PDB file of C-alpha atoms in Angstrom:
ATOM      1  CA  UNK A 259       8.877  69.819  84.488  1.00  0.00           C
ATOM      2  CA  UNK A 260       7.595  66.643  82.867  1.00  0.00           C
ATOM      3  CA  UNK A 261       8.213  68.930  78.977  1.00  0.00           C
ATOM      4  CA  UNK A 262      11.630  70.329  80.058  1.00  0.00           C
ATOM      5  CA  UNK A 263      12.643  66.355  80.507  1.00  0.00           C
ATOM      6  CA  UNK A 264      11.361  65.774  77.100  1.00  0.00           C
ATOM      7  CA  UNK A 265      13.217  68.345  75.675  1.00  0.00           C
ATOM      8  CA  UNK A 266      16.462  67.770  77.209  1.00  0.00           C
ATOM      9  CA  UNK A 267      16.172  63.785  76.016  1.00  0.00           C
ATOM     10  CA  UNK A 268      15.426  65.632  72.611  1.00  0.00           C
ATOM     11  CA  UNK A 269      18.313  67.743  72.846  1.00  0.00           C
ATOM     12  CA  UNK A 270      21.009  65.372  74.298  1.00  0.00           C
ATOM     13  CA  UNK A 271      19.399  62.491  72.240  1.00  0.00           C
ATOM     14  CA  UNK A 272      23.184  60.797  72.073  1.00  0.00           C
ATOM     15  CA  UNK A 273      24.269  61.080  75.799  1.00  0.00           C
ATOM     16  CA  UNK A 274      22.917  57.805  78.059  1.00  0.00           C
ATOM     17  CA  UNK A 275      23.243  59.242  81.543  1.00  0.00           C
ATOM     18  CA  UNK A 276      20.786  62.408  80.068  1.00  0.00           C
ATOM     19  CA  UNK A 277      18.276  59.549  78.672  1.00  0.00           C
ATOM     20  CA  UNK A 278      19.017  57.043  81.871  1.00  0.00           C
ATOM     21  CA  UNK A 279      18.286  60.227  84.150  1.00  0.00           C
ATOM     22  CA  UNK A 280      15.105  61.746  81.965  1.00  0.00           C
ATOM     23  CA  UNK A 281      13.254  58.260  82.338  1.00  0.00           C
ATOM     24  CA  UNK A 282      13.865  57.861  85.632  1.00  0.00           C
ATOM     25  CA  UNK A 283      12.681  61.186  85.921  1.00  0.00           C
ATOM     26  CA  UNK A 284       9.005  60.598  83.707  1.00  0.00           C
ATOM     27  CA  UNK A 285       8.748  57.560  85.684  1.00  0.00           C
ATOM     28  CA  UNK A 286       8.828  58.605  89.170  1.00  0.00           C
ATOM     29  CA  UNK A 287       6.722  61.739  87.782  1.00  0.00           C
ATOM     30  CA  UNK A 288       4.216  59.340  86.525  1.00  0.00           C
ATOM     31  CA  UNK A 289       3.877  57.175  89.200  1.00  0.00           C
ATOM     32  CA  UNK A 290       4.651  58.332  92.809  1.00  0.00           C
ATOM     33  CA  UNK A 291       2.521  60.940  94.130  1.00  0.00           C
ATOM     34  CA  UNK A 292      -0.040  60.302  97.331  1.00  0.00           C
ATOM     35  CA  UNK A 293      -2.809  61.638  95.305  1.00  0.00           C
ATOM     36  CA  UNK A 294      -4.370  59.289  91.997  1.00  0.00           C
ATOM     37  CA  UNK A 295      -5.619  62.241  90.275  1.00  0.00           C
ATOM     38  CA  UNK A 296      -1.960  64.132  90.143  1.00  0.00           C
ATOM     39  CA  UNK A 297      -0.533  60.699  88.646  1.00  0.00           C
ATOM     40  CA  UNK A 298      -3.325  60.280  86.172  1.00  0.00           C
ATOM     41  CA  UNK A 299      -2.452  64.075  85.174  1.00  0.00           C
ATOM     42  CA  UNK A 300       1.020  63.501  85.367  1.00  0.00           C
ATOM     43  CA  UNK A 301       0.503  60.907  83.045  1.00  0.00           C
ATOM     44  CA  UNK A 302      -2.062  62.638  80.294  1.00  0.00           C
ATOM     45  CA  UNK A 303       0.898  65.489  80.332  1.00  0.00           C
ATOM     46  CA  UNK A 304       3.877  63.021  79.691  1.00  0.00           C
ATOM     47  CA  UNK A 305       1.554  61.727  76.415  1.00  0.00           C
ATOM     48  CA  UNK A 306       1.036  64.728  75.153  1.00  0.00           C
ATOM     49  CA  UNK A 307       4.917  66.941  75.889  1.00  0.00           C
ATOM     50  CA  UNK A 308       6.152  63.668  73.800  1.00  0.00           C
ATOM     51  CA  UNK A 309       7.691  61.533  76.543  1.00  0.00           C
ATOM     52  CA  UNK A 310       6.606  57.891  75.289  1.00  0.00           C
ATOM     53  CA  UNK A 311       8.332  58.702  71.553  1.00  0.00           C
ATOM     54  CA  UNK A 312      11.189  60.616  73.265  1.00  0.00           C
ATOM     55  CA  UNK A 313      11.654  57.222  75.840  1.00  0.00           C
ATOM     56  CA  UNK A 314      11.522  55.063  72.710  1.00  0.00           C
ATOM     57  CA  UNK A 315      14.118  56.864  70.747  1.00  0.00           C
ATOM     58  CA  UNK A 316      16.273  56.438  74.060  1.00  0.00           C
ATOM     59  CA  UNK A 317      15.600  52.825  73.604  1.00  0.00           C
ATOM     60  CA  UNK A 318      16.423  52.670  70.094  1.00  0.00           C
ATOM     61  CA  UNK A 319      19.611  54.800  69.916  1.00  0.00           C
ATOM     62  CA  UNK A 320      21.342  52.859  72.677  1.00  0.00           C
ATOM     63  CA  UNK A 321      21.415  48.993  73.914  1.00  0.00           C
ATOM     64  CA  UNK A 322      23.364  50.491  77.233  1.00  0.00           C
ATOM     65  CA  UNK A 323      21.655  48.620  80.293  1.00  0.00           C
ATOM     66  CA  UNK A 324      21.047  51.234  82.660  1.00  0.00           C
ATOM     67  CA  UNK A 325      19.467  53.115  79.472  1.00  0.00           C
ATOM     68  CA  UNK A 326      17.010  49.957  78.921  1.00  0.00           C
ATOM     69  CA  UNK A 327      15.991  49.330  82.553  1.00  0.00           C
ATOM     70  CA  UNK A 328      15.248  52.753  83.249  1.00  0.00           C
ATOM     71  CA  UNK A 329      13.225  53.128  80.089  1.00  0.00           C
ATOM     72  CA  UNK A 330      10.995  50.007  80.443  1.00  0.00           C
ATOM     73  CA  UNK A 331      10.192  51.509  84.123  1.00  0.00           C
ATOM     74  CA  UNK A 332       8.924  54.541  82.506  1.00  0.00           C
ATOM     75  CA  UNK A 333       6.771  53.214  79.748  1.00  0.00           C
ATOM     76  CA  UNK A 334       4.941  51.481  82.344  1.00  0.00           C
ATOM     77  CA  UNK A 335       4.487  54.043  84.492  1.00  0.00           C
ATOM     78  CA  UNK A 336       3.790  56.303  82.235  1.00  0.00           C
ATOM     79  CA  UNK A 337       1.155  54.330  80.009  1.00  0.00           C
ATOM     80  CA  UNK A 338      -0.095  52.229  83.137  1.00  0.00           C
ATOM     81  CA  UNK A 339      -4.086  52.387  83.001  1.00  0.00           C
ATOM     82  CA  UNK A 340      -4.047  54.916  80.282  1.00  0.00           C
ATOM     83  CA  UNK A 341      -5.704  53.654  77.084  1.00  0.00           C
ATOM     84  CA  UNK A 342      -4.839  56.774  74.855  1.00  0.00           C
ATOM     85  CA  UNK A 343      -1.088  56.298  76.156  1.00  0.00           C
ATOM     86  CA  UNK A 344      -1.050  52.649  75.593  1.00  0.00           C
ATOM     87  CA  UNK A 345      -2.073  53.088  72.041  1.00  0.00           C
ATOM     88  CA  UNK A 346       0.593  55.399  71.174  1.00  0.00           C
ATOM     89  CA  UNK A 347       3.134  53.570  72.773  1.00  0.00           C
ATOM     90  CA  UNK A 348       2.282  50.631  70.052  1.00  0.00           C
ATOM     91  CA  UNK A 349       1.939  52.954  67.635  1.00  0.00           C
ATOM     92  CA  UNK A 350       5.797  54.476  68.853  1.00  0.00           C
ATOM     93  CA  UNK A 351       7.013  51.097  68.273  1.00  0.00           C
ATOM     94  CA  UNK A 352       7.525  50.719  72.227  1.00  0.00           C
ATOM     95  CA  UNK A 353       6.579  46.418  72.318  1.00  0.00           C
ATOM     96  CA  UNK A 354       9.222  46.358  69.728  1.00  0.00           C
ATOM     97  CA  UNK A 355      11.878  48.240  72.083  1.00  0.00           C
ATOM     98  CA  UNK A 356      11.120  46.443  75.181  1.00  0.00           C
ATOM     99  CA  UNK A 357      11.743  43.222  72.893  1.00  0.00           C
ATOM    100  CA  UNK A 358      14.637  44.241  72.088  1.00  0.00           C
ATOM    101  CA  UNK A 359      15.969  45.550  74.717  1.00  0.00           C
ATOM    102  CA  UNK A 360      14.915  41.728  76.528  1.00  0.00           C
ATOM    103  CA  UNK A 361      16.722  39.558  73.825  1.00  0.00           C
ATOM    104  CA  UNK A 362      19.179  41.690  74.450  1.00  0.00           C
ATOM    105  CA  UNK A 363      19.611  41.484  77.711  1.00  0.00           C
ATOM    106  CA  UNK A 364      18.461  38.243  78.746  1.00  0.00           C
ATOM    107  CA  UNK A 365      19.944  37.681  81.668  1.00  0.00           C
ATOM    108  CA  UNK A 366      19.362  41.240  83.229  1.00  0.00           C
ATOM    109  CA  UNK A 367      16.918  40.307  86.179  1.00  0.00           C
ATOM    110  CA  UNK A 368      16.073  44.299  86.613  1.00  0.00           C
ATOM    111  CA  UNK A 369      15.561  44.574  82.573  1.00  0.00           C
ATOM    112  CA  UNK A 370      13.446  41.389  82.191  1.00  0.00           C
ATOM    113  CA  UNK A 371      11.089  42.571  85.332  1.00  0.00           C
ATOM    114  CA  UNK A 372      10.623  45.733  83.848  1.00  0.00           C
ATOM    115  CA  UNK A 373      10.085  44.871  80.425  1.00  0.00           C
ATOM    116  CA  UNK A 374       7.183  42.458  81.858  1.00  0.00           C
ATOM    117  CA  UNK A 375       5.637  45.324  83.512  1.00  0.00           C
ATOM    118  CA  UNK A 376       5.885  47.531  80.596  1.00  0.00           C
ATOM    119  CA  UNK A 377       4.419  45.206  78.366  1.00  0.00           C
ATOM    120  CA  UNK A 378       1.257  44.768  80.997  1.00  0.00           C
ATOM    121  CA  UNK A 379       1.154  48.155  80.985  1.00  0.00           C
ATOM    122  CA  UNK A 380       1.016  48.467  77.094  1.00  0.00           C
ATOM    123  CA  UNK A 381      -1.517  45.591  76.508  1.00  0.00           C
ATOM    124  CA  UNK A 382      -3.907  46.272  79.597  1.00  0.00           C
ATOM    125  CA  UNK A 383      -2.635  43.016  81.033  1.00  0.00           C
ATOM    126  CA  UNK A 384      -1.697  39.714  80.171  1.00  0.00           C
ATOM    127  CA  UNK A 385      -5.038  39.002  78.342  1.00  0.00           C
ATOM    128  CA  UNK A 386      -4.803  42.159  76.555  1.00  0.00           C
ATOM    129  CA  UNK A 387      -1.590  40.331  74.672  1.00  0.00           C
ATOM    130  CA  UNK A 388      -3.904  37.481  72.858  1.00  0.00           C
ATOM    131  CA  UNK A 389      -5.122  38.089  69.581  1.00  0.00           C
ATOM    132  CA  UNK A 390      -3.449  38.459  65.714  1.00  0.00           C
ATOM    133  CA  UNK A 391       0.601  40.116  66.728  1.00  0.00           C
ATOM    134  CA  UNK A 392      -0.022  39.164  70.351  1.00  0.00           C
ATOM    135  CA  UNK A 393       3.047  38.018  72.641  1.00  0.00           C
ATOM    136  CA  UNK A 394       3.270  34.940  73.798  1.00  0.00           C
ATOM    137  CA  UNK A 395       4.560  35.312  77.789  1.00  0.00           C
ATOM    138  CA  UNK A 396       6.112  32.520  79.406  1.00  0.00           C
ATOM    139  CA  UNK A 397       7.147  32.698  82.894  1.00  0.00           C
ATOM    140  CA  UNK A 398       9.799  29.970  83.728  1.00  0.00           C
ATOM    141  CA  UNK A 399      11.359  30.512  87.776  1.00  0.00           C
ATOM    142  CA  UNK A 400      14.792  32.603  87.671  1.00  0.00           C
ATOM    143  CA  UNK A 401      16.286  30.748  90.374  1.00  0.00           C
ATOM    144  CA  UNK A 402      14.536  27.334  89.713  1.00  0.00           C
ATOM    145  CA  UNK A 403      13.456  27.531  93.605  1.00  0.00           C
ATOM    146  CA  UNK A 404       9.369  28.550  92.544  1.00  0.00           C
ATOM    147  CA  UNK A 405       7.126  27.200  89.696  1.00  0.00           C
ATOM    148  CA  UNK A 406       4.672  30.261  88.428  1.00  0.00           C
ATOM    149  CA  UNK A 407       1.889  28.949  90.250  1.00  0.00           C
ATOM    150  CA  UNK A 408       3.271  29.868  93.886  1.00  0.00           C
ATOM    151  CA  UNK A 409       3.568  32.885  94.809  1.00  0.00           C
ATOM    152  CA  UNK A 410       1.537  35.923  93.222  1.00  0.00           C
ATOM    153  CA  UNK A 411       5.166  38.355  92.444  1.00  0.00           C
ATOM    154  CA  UNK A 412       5.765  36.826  89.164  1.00  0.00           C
ATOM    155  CA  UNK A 413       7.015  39.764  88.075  1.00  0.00           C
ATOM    156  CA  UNK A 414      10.298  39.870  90.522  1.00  0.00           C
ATOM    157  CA  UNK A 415      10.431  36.048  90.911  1.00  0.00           C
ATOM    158  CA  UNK A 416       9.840  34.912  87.339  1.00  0.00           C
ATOM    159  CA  UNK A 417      11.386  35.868  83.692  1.00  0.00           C
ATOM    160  CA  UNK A 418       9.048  36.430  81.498  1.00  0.00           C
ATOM    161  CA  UNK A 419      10.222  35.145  77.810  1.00  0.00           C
ATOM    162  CA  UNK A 420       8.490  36.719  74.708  1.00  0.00           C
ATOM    163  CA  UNK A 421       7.860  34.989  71.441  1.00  0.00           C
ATOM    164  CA  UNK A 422       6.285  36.035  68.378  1.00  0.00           C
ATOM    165  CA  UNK A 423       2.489  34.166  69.239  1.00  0.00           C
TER     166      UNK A 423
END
């Protein structure tokens, strides 16, 4: 299944509900399942059938929202705890997409969550971002009702703003 989504986001590279529905598709493959193992498979099979270029080119051929959202969710589920995946994802130009796709879209609560958790997912967490071409993250409150010291959801409570470190 997870290579016939590929393929189709290959084939119908120009059409945005295809792309929308393919990585919603990689990212529920990738991430819901009862059993670690099948995710952690699901996820080594999504690497190699091509899914973390093919999700990038979605990214990069169209600046539709629902295309954007959808494809932040699945790079981080499908890269989430996988070191070979989160290398290739960098090397796919996928921090560059999600920054994008967040300037962008800056005031698209569901894009700016998602793009946070795709780039923890890329960078093994926030500390993974320091270092020469690291991202600076800052979270400032979307609502102004919560500083980033309560509460432990930054992810749905906060933005998270990236600048060249």
């Amino acid at each position: 299944a997870i290579e016939a989504v590929v393929s189709a986001m290959t084939r119908h590279a120009d059409d945005k509900g295809v792309q929308q529905a393919a990585c919603w598709a990689l990212s529920h493959v990738c991430r819901l399942s009862s059993r670690y193992e099948e995710i952690r498979q699901n996820r080594v099979r999504a690497r190699e059938a091509g899914a973390i270029e093919a999700v990038v080119s979605a990214m990069t051929g169209s600046s539709n929202d629902d295309v954007q959202q959808a494809a932040c969710d699945a790079l981080h589920s499908i890269v989430s705890g996988m070191a070979a995946s989160q290398v290739r994802a960098r090397e796919a130009g996928a921090i560059e997409a999600v920054v994008s796709a967040m300037s962008t879209h800056a005031d698209d609560r569901l894009i700016q969550s998602d793009g946070c958790k795709a780039f923890r997912s890329m960078t093994g967490g926030w500390r993974g971002m320091r270092g020469e071409g690291a991202v600076l993250v800052v979270l400032e409150p979307l609502d102004g009702s919560r500083s980033p010291s309560q509460g432990s959801n930054a992810s749905s409570a906060h933005r998270c703003s990236l600048d060249a470190a």
